[in-house]
PDB file of C-alpha atoms in Angstrom:
ATOM      1  CA  UNK A   1      10.591  -4.384 -23.782  1.00 56.00           C
ATOM      2  CA  UNK A   2      13.745  -2.368 -24.286  1.00 50.00           C
ATOM      3  CA  UNK A   3      17.102  -2.441 -22.573  1.00 46.00           C
ATOM      4  CA  UNK A   4      18.211   1.062 -21.657  1.00 45.00           C
ATOM      5  CA  UNK A   5      21.942   1.599 -21.981  1.00 38.00           C
ATOM      6  CA  UNK A   6      21.755   4.792 -19.910  1.00 42.00           C
ATOM      7  CA  UNK A   7      22.289   4.928 -16.150  1.00 38.00           C
ATOM      8  CA  UNK A   8      21.466   7.834 -13.889  1.00 36.00           C
ATOM      9  CA  UNK A   9      25.131   8.812 -13.993  1.00 37.00           C
ATOM     10  CA  UNK A  10      24.794   9.412 -17.722  1.00 39.00           C
ATOM     11  CA  UNK A  11      21.757  11.677 -17.411  1.00 40.00           C
ATOM     12  CA  UNK A  12      22.439  14.629 -15.160  1.00 41.00           C
ATOM     13  CA  UNK A  13      22.548  18.147 -16.595  1.00 44.00           C
ATOM     14  CA  UNK A  14      19.744  20.440 -15.680  1.00 38.00           C
ATOM     15  CA  UNK A  15      16.324  20.318 -17.253  1.00 45.00           C
ATOM     16  CA  UNK A  16      14.323  23.318 -16.225  1.00 39.00           C
ATOM     17  CA  UNK A  17      11.275  24.660 -18.057  1.00 38.00           C
ATOM     18  CA  UNK A  18      11.487  28.380 -18.747  1.00 34.00           C
ATOM     19  CA  UNK A  19       8.385  30.462 -18.198  1.00 33.00           C
ATOM     20  CA  UNK A  20       7.782  32.907 -21.046  1.00 28.00           C
ATOM     21  CA  UNK A  21       7.997  36.493 -19.798  1.00 28.00           C
ATOM     22  CA  UNK A  22       4.694  37.903 -18.625  1.00 29.00           C
ATOM     23  CA  UNK A  23       2.795  34.622 -18.889  1.00 28.00           C
ATOM     24  CA  UNK A  24       1.305  32.506 -16.125  1.00 32.00           C
ATOM     25  CA  UNK A  25       2.261  28.868 -15.951  1.00 34.00           C
ATOM     26  CA  UNK A  26      -1.317  27.915 -16.735  1.00 36.00           C
ATOM     27  CA  UNK A  27      -0.732  29.087 -20.304  1.00 30.00           C
ATOM     28  CA  UNK A  28       2.215  26.696 -20.778  1.00 33.00           C
ATOM     29  CA  UNK A  29       2.390  24.562 -17.633  1.00 38.00           C
ATOM     30  CA  UNK A  30       4.557  21.926 -19.279  1.00 39.00           C
ATOM     31  CA  UNK A  31       6.951  23.968 -21.385  1.00 39.00           C
ATOM     32  CA  UNK A  32       9.432  21.079 -21.576  1.00 40.00           C
ATOM     33  CA  UNK A  33      11.062  21.355 -24.971  1.00 43.00           C
ATOM     34  CA  UNK A  34      13.713  18.987 -26.258  1.00 48.00           C
ATOM     35  CA  UNK A  35      16.591  21.170 -25.094  1.00 44.00           C
ATOM     36  CA  UNK A  36      15.304  21.309 -21.514  1.00 44.00           C
ATOM     37  CA  UNK A  37      14.613  17.571 -21.395  1.00 51.00           C
ATOM     38  CA  UNK A  38      18.099  16.813 -22.726  1.00 50.00           C
ATOM     39  CA  UNK A  39      19.696  18.967 -20.032  1.00 47.00           C
ATOM     40  CA  UNK A  40      17.733  17.189 -17.313  1.00 53.00           C
ATOM     41  CA  UNK A  41      18.635  13.765 -18.667  1.00 53.00           C
ATOM     42  CA  UNK A  42      22.292  14.735 -18.772  1.00 53.00           C
ATOM     43  CA  UNK A  43      22.170  15.911 -15.173  1.00 52.00           C
ATOM     44  CA  UNK A  44      20.593  12.646 -14.029  1.00 50.00           C
ATOM     45  CA  UNK A  45      23.291  10.662 -15.834  1.00 50.00           C
ATOM     46  CA  UNK A  46      26.072  12.388 -13.950  1.00 50.00           C
ATOM     47  CA  UNK A  47      24.402  11.833 -10.588  1.00 44.00           C
ATOM     48  CA  UNK A  48      25.376   8.179 -10.319  1.00 40.00           C
ATOM     49  CA  UNK A  49      29.032   9.121 -10.485  1.00 42.00           C
ATOM     50  CA  UNK A  50      28.659  10.606  -6.990  1.00 41.00           C
ATOM     51  CA  UNK A  51      27.054   7.546  -5.332  1.00 37.00           C
ATOM     52  CA  UNK A  52      27.802   3.841  -5.556  1.00 38.00           C
ATOM     53  CA  UNK A  53      25.723   0.796  -6.422  1.00 33.00           C
ATOM     54  CA  UNK A  54      25.297  -0.053  -2.740  1.00 33.00           C
ATOM     55  CA  UNK A  55      23.650   3.336  -2.174  1.00 32.00           C
ATOM     56  CA  UNK A  56      21.234   2.685  -5.056  1.00 31.00           C
ATOM     57  CA  UNK A  57      20.275  -0.640  -3.460  1.00 31.00           C
ATOM     58  CA  UNK A  58      19.612   1.030  -0.103  1.00 29.00           C
ATOM     59  CA  UNK A  59      17.383   3.616  -1.771  1.00 32.00           C
ATOM     60  CA  UNK A  60      15.496   0.920  -3.672  1.00 32.00           C
ATOM     61  CA  UNK A  61      14.999  -1.098  -0.463  1.00 31.00           C
ATOM     62  CA  UNK A  62      13.725   1.973   1.372  1.00 33.00           C
ATOM     63  CA  UNK A  63      11.049   2.642  -1.253  1.00 35.00           C
ATOM     64  CA  UNK A  64       9.937  -0.988  -1.281  1.00 36.00           C
ATOM     65  CA  UNK A  65       9.910  -1.302   2.528  1.00 30.00           C
ATOM     66  CA  UNK A  66       7.770   1.755   3.115  1.00 34.00           C
ATOM     67  CA  UNK A  67       5.182   0.613   0.631  1.00 39.00           C
ATOM     68  CA  UNK A  68       3.960   1.660  -2.751  1.00 38.00           C
ATOM     69  CA  UNK A  69       1.603   4.321  -1.407  1.00 45.00           C
ATOM     70  CA  UNK A  70       4.338   6.299   0.326  1.00 45.00           C
ATOM     71  CA  UNK A  71       2.362   6.743   3.554  1.00 51.00           C
ATOM     72  CA  UNK A  72       5.166   6.049   6.042  1.00 61.00           C
ATOM     73  CA  UNK A  73       8.246   6.900   4.019  1.00 71.00           C
ATOM     74  CA  UNK A  74      11.309   8.253   5.843  1.00 88.00           C
ATOM     75  CA  UNK A  75      11.727  11.954   5.113  1.00 92.00           C
ATOM     76  CA  UNK A  76      14.295  14.711   5.293  1.00 94.00           C
ATOM     77  CA  UNK A  77      13.547  18.413   5.706  1.00 94.00           C
ATOM     78  CA  UNK A  78      14.978  20.984   3.305  1.00 94.00           C
ATOM     79  CA  UNK A  79      14.538  24.778   3.608  1.00 92.00           C
ATOM     80  CA  UNK A  80      12.918  26.473   0.605  1.00 92.00           C
ATOM     81  CA  UNK A  81      12.057  30.166   0.767  1.00 89.00           C
ATOM     82  CA  UNK A  82      12.122  30.104   4.563  1.00 88.00           C
ATOM     83  CA  UNK A  83       9.714  27.149   4.645  1.00 90.00           C
ATOM     84  CA  UNK A  84      10.753  23.613   5.637  1.00 92.00           C
ATOM     85  CA  UNK A  85       9.761  21.101   2.955  1.00 94.00           C
ATOM     86  CA  UNK A  86       9.706  17.350   3.600  1.00 94.00           C
ATOM     87  CA  UNK A  87      11.041  15.135   0.794  1.00 94.00           C
ATOM     88  CA  UNK A  88      11.995  11.420   0.789  1.00 93.00           C
ATOM     89  CA  UNK A  89      15.158  10.551   2.700  1.00 91.00           C
ATOM     90  CA  UNK A  90      16.656   8.746  -0.298  1.00 90.00           C
ATOM     91  CA  UNK A  91      17.175  11.916  -2.344  1.00 94.00           C
ATOM     92  CA  UNK A  92      20.710  13.359  -2.434  1.00 94.00           C
ATOM     93  CA  UNK A  93      21.346  17.039  -3.043  1.00 95.00           C
ATOM     94  CA  UNK A  94      23.067  17.892  -6.333  1.00 95.00           C
ATOM     95  CA  UNK A  95      25.773  20.487  -6.857  1.00 93.00           C
ATOM     96  CA  UNK A  96      24.598  23.820  -8.186  1.00 90.00           C
ATOM     97  CA  UNK A  97      24.880  24.674 -11.876  1.00 90.00           C
ATOM     98  CA  UNK A  98      26.123  28.122 -12.986  1.00 89.00           C
ATOM     99  CA  UNK A  99      22.739  29.169 -14.388  1.00 88.00           C
ATOM    100  CA  UNK A 100      20.634  27.964 -11.450  1.00 89.00           C
ATOM    101  CA  UNK A 101      18.256  30.543  -9.946  1.00 90.00           C
ATOM    102  CA  UNK A 102      19.526  31.597  -6.500  1.00 90.00           C
ATOM    103  CA  UNK A 103      16.722  29.858  -4.582  1.00 91.00           C
ATOM    104  CA  UNK A 104      16.563  26.645  -6.617  1.00 94.00           C
ATOM    105  CA  UNK A 105      17.882  23.387  -5.175  1.00 95.00           C
ATOM    106  CA  UNK A 106      18.162  20.046  -6.975  1.00 96.00           C
ATOM    107  CA  UNK A 107      18.030  16.478  -5.665  1.00 97.00           C
ATOM    108  CA  UNK A 108      18.244  13.039  -7.270  1.00 96.00           C
ATOM    109  CA  UNK A 109      17.850   9.356  -6.541  1.00 92.00           C
ATOM    110  CA  UNK A 110      17.874   6.072  -8.465  1.00 87.00           C
ATOM    111  CA  UNK A 111      16.085   2.779  -8.082  1.00 84.00           C
ATOM    112  CA  UNK A 112      16.100  -0.475 -10.003  1.00 80.00           C
ATOM    113  CA  UNK A 113      13.732   0.701 -12.727  1.00 82.00           C
ATOM    114  CA  UNK A 114      13.797   4.491 -12.474  1.00 86.00           C
ATOM    115  CA  UNK A 115      16.023   7.524 -12.036  1.00 90.00           C
ATOM    116  CA  UNK A 116      14.511  10.659 -10.508  1.00 94.00           C
ATOM    117  CA  UNK A 117      15.756  14.263 -10.423  1.00 96.00           C
ATOM    118  CA  UNK A 118      13.872  16.884  -8.413  1.00 96.00           C
ATOM    119  CA  UNK A 119      13.969  20.703  -8.473  1.00 97.00           C
ATOM    120  CA  UNK A 120      12.505  22.932  -5.747  1.00 97.00           C
ATOM    121  CA  UNK A 121      12.137  26.705  -5.649  1.00 96.00           C
ATOM    122  CA  UNK A 122       9.716  29.386  -4.417  1.00 97.00           C
ATOM    123  CA  UNK A 123       7.736  31.309  -7.040  1.00 97.00           C
ATOM    124  CA  UNK A 124       5.217  34.176  -6.851  1.00 96.00           C
ATOM    125  CA  UNK A 125       1.603  33.087  -6.543  1.00 95.00           C
ATOM    126  CA  UNK A 126       0.706  34.666  -9.899  1.00 95.00           C
ATOM    127  CA  UNK A 127       3.219  32.390 -11.654  1.00 96.00           C
ATOM    128  CA  UNK A 128       1.593  29.210 -10.358  1.00 97.00           C
ATOM    129  CA  UNK A 129      -1.076  27.013 -11.865  1.00 98.00           C
ATOM    130  CA  UNK A 130      -4.535  28.153 -10.682  1.00 97.00           C
ATOM    131  CA  UNK A 131      -5.679  26.197  -7.643  1.00 97.00           C
ATOM    132  CA  UNK A 132      -9.002  24.501  -8.260  1.00 96.00           C
ATOM    133  CA  UNK A 133      -9.117  25.279 -11.983  1.00 97.00           C
ATOM    134  CA  UNK A 134      -8.205  21.878 -13.385  1.00 97.00           C
ATOM    135  CA  UNK A 135      -9.836  22.587 -16.740  1.00 97.00           C
ATOM    136  CA  UNK A 136      -7.609  25.611 -17.371  1.00 97.00           C
ATOM    137  CA  UNK A 137      -4.498  23.548 -16.647  1.00 98.00           C
ATOM    138  CA  UNK A 138      -5.670  20.685 -18.860  1.00 98.00           C
ATOM    139  CA  UNK A 139      -6.342  23.110 -21.715  1.00 97.00           C
ATOM    140  CA  UNK A 140      -2.950  24.777 -21.284  1.00 97.00           C
ATOM    141  CA  UNK A 141      -1.141  21.456 -21.317  1.00 98.00           C
ATOM    142  CA  UNK A 142      -3.011  20.254 -24.394  1.00 98.00           C
ATOM    143  CA  UNK A 143      -1.951  23.412 -26.230  1.00 96.00           C
ATOM    144  CA  UNK A 144       1.692  22.978 -25.199  1.00 96.00           C
ATOM    145  CA  UNK A 145       2.283  19.245 -25.719  1.00 97.00           C
ATOM    146  CA  UNK A 146       4.902  18.182 -28.236  1.00 97.00           C
ATOM    147  CA  UNK A 147       4.591  15.309 -30.680  1.00 97.00           C
ATOM    148  CA  UNK A 148       6.485  13.048 -28.252  1.00 97.00           C
ATOM    149  CA  UNK A 149       4.403  13.927 -25.181  1.00 98.00           C
ATOM    150  CA  UNK A 150       1.116  12.987 -23.542  1.00 98.00           C
ATOM    151  CA  UNK A 151      -0.932  14.141 -20.562  1.00 99.00           C
ATOM    152  CA  UNK A 152      -1.258  11.650 -17.696  1.00 98.00           C
ATOM    153  CA  UNK A 153      -3.146  13.557 -15.016  1.00 98.00           C
ATOM    154  CA  UNK A 154      -4.085  16.930 -13.539  1.00 98.00           C
ATOM    155  CA  UNK A 155      -5.292  17.014  -9.921  1.00 98.00           C
ATOM    156  CA  UNK A 156      -6.219  19.842  -7.548  1.00 98.00           C
ATOM    157  CA  UNK A 157      -6.903  19.508  -3.828  1.00 97.00           C
ATOM    158  CA  UNK A 158      -5.395  20.156  -0.398  1.00 96.00           C
ATOM    159  CA  UNK A 159      -2.475  18.728   1.541  1.00 95.00           C
ATOM    160  CA  UNK A 160      -2.901  17.168   4.989  1.00 94.00           C
ATOM    161  CA  UNK A 161      -1.883  20.578   6.379  1.00 93.00           C
ATOM    162  CA  UNK A 162      -4.859  22.111   4.498  1.00 95.00           C
ATOM    163  CA  UNK A 163      -2.696  23.887   1.922  1.00 96.00           C
ATOM    164  CA  UNK A 164      -4.047  24.264  -1.602  1.00 98.00           C
ATOM    165  CA  UNK A 165      -2.158  22.092  -4.072  1.00 98.00           C
ATOM    166  CA  UNK A 166      -2.360  21.352  -7.784  1.00 98.00           C
ATOM    167  CA  UNK A 167      -0.199  19.138  -9.971  1.00 98.00           C
ATOM    168  CA  UNK A 168       0.178  17.696 -13.435  1.00 98.00           C
ATOM    169  CA  UNK A 169       2.059  14.719 -14.868  1.00 99.00           C
ATOM    170  CA  UNK A 170       3.186  14.672 -18.502  1.00 99.00           C
ATOM    171  CA  UNK A 171       5.112  11.892 -20.238  1.00 98.00           C
ATOM    172  CA  UNK A 172       7.809  12.289 -22.875  1.00 97.00           C
ATOM    173  CA  UNK A 173       8.701   9.280 -25.026  1.00 94.00           C
ATOM    174  CA  UNK A 174      12.155   8.678 -26.510  1.00 89.00           C
ATOM    175  CA  UNK A 175      12.996   5.782 -28.821  1.00 84.00           C
ATOM    176  CA  UNK A 176      16.479   5.536 -27.316  1.00 81.00           C
ATOM    177  CA  UNK A 177      15.798   6.205 -23.623  1.00 80.00           C
ATOM    178  CA  UNK A 178      12.243   5.040 -22.999  1.00 86.00           C
ATOM    179  CA  UNK A 179       9.655   7.133 -21.179  1.00 93.00           C
ATOM    180  CA  UNK A 180      10.229  10.100 -18.885  1.00 96.00           C
ATOM    181  CA  UNK A 181       7.444  11.297 -16.560  1.00 98.00           C
ATOM    182  CA  UNK A 182       7.513  14.993 -15.687  1.00 98.00           C
ATOM    183  CA  UNK A 183       5.775  16.278 -12.567  1.00 98.00           C
ATOM    184  CA  UNK A 184       4.882  19.908 -11.916  1.00 98.00           C
ATOM    185  CA  UNK A 185       3.394  20.405  -8.445  1.00 98.00           C
ATOM    186  CA  UNK A 186       2.424  23.654  -6.723  1.00 98.00           C
ATOM    187  CA  UNK A 187       1.505  23.703  -3.020  1.00 97.00           C
ATOM    188  CA  UNK A 188       0.504  27.031  -1.509  1.00 96.00           C
ATOM    189  CA  UNK A 189       2.973  28.168   1.173  1.00 94.00           C
ATOM    190  CA  UNK A 190       3.058  31.270   3.405  1.00 90.00           C
ATOM    191  CA  UNK A 191       3.968  34.179   1.122  1.00 92.00           C
ATOM    192  CA  UNK A 192       4.783  32.132  -1.980  1.00 96.00           C
ATOM    193  CA  UNK A 193       4.004  28.987  -3.967  1.00 97.00           C
ATOM    194  CA  UNK A 194       6.478  26.112  -3.906  1.00 97.00           C
ATOM    195  CA  UNK A 195       7.448  25.090  -7.444  1.00 98.00           C
ATOM    196  CA  UNK A 196       8.181  21.362  -7.398  1.00 98.00           C
ATOM    197  CA  UNK A 197       9.421  19.856 -10.642  1.00 97.00           C
ATOM    198  CA  UNK A 198      10.416  16.212 -10.938  1.00 97.00           C
ATOM    199  CA  UNK A 199      11.564  14.066 -13.843  1.00 97.00           C
ATOM    200  CA  UNK A 200      11.539  10.267 -13.539  1.00 96.00           C
ATOM    201  CA  UNK A 201      13.204   8.240 -16.294  1.00 93.00           C
ATOM    202  CA  UNK A 202      13.000   4.545 -17.042  1.00 87.00           C
ATOM    203  CA  UNK A 203      16.211   2.711 -16.159  1.00 84.00           C
ATOM    204  CA  UNK A 204      17.435  -0.814 -16.880  1.00 80.00           C
ATOM    205  CA  UNK A 205      15.042  -2.959 -18.915  1.00 78.00           C
ATOM    206  CA  UNK A 206      12.213  -0.700 -20.037  1.00 81.00           C
ATOM    207  CA  UNK A 207       8.669  -1.385 -21.213  1.00 88.00           C
ATOM    208  CA  UNK A 208       7.908  -4.172 -18.705  1.00 91.00           C
ATOM    209  CA  UNK A 209       4.820  -2.508 -17.233  1.00 95.00           C
ATOM    210  CA  UNK A 210       3.425  -1.597 -20.632  1.00 95.00           C
ATOM    211  CA  UNK A 211       3.931  -5.093 -22.069  1.00 95.00           C
ATOM    212  CA  UNK A 212       2.419  -6.936 -19.105  1.00 97.00           C
ATOM    213  CA  UNK A 213      -0.611  -4.671 -18.762  1.00 97.00           C
ATOM    214  CA  UNK A 214      -1.217  -4.788 -22.522  1.00 96.00           C
ATOM    215  CA  UNK A 215      -1.378  -8.593 -22.420  1.00 95.00           C
ATOM    216  CA  UNK A 216      -3.631  -8.481 -19.345  1.00 95.00           C
ATOM    217  CA  UNK A 217      -5.965  -5.993 -21.054  1.00 95.00           C
ATOM    218  CA  UNK A 218      -6.060  -8.076 -24.241  1.00 94.00           C
ATOM    219  CA  UNK A 219      -6.926 -11.280 -22.360  1.00 94.00           C
ATOM    220  CA  UNK A 220      -9.713  -9.556 -20.431  1.00 94.00           C
ATOM    221  CA  UNK A 221     -11.261  -7.898 -23.473  1.00 94.00           C
ATOM    222  CA  UNK A 222     -10.366  -4.330 -22.544  1.00 94.00           C
ATOM    223  CA  UNK A 223      -8.782  -3.913 -25.980  1.00 94.00           C
ATOM    224  CA  UNK A 224      -9.318  -5.711 -29.268  1.00 90.00           C
ATOM    225  CA  UNK A 225      -6.729  -7.494 -31.413  1.00 85.00           C
ATOM    226  CA  UNK A 226      -5.948  -4.229 -33.198  1.00 86.00           C
ATOM    227  CA  UNK A 227      -5.223  -2.466 -29.892  1.00 88.00           C
ATOM    228  CA  UNK A 228      -8.346  -0.297 -29.938  1.00 92.00           C
ATOM    229  CA  UNK A 229      -9.025   0.993 -26.438  1.00 94.00           C
ATOM    230  CA  UNK A 230      -5.371   0.969 -25.360  1.00 97.00           C
ATOM    231  CA  UNK A 231      -4.639   4.710 -25.579  1.00 97.00           C
ATOM    232  CA  UNK A 232      -6.775   7.761 -24.852  1.00 96.00           C
ATOM    233  CA  UNK A 233      -6.337  11.226 -23.411  1.00 98.00           C
ATOM    234  CA  UNK A 234      -7.600  11.032 -19.796  1.00 97.00           C
ATOM    235  CA  UNK A 235      -9.784  14.146 -20.098  1.00 97.00           C
ATOM    236  CA  UNK A 236     -10.712  14.628 -23.750  1.00 96.00           C
ATOM    237  CA  UNK A 237     -11.622  11.591 -25.839  1.00 94.00           C
ATOM    238  CA  UNK A 238     -11.371  13.698 -28.998  1.00 96.00           C
ATOM    239  CA  UNK A 239      -7.809  14.864 -28.319  1.00 97.00           C
ATOM    240  CA  UNK A 240      -5.391  13.005 -30.613  1.00 95.00           C
ATOM    241  CA  UNK A 241      -2.124  14.967 -30.583  1.00 97.00           C
ATOM    242  CA  UNK A 242       1.125  13.443 -29.321  1.00 97.00           C
ATOM    243  CA  UNK A 243       1.469  10.098 -27.539  1.00 97.00           C
ATOM    244  CA  UNK A 244      -1.695   9.477 -25.556  1.00 98.00           C
ATOM    245  CA  UNK A 245      -1.899   7.977 -22.088  1.00 98.00           C
ATOM    246  CA  UNK A 246      -2.333   4.201 -22.201  1.00 98.00           C
ATOM    247  CA  UNK A 247      -4.015   1.731 -19.850  1.00 97.00           C
ATOM    248  CA  UNK A 248      -0.740   0.685 -18.211  1.00 98.00           C
ATOM    249  CA  UNK A 249      -0.357   4.256 -16.899  1.00 98.00           C
ATOM    250  CA  UNK A 250      -3.577   4.068 -14.889  1.00 97.00           C
ATOM    251  CA  UNK A 251      -2.876   4.405 -11.154  1.00 96.00           C
ATOM    252  CA  UNK A 252      -4.584   1.069 -10.437  1.00 96.00           C
ATOM    253  CA  UNK A 253      -1.403  -0.658 -11.671  1.00 97.00           C
ATOM    254  CA  UNK A 254       1.077   1.318  -9.550  1.00 97.00           C
ATOM    255  CA  UNK A 255       1.131  -1.225  -6.720  1.00 96.00           C
ATOM    256  CA  UNK A 256       2.077  -3.993  -9.159  1.00 96.00           C
ATOM    257  CA  UNK A 257       5.053  -1.982 -10.468  1.00 94.00           C
ATOM    258  CA  UNK A 258       6.280   0.011  -7.420  1.00 92.00           C
ATOM    259  CA  UNK A 259       9.666   0.910  -8.944  1.00 90.00           C
ATOM    260  CA  UNK A 260       8.287   2.061 -12.295  1.00 94.00           C
ATOM    261  CA  UNK A 261       8.971   5.802 -12.762  1.00 95.00           C
ATOM    262  CA  UNK A 262       5.278   6.715 -12.904  1.00 97.00           C
ATOM    263  CA  UNK A 263       4.626   4.809  -9.673  1.00 95.00           C
ATOM    264  CA  UNK A 264       7.573   6.621  -8.089  1.00 94.00           C
ATOM    265  CA  UNK A 265       6.205  10.014  -9.150  1.00 97.00           C
ATOM    266  CA  UNK A 266       2.758   9.281  -7.723  1.00 97.00           C
ATOM    267  CA  UNK A 267       4.299   7.913  -4.540  1.00 95.00           C
ATOM    268  CA  UNK A 268       6.288  11.121  -4.171  1.00 95.00           C
ATOM    269  CA  UNK A 269       3.115  13.195  -4.608  1.00 97.00           C
ATOM    270  CA  UNK A 270       1.337  11.273  -1.849  1.00 96.00           C
ATOM    271  CA  UNK A 271       4.316  11.708   0.464  1.00 95.00           C
ATOM    272  CA  UNK A 272       4.530  15.440  -0.241  1.00 95.00           C
ATOM    273  CA  UNK A 273       0.810  15.895   0.423  1.00 95.00           C
ATOM    274  CA  UNK A 274       0.976  13.987   3.686  1.00 95.00           C
ATOM    275  CA  UNK A 275       4.044  15.657   5.186  1.00 94.00           C
ATOM    276  CA  UNK A 276       3.602  19.218   3.914  1.00 90.00           C
TER     277      UNK A 276
END
């Protein structure tokens, strides 16, 4: 376990992947290089300067009260591209940055174990990940991953409103700041695709989930004494690049660690699917 010295107020300048000209997002759906990740972390850090500790506690209570699966979470409605998008009530809107695209809006929140910054904007349909083609997205992510990254999941389906949706989660590991989970989610909206990008960082004491699940897995024979069986790419057992997904990042453990950043990301996905 590690003690993070960074708070959300110390992490807030913008992290925004840039799409290479003339290329669909499927070709590099997680183009999150070090510069972009640093900007996002800086923006998150500055966020806490605008809200107090009492506000953080209220947000944390709200997430716990409405349950780890996000089914009945309080929501707020924000207009994006002429379409009203429901997001969790606990997110506060951030001030615009000089280089923000005109239709992009940013939001952030913090809980006991995670800090989350969210970016929303409309994009043309031909810039989105291909609905239903999970394999193409997996392949694109595998080609784009850095040495400090790993694929967690790619899922395609429909929202409760019968809109096509596809998303991916990629982790980025830092020795100094712990693990950041990056979400890219594309629901199909009338006339455009909504580009949802979220980054959830570990906050406070980090590594708790990983340490506890590792010990549980060792005791139950899921891994051997050398740690074999702990890490594996979720879709390609032969893929070895970067930092592979580990057993603690399986969704079956989310309910046991509801404030962990990965649990928060998945909870947000479920909420977005239900209310949009």
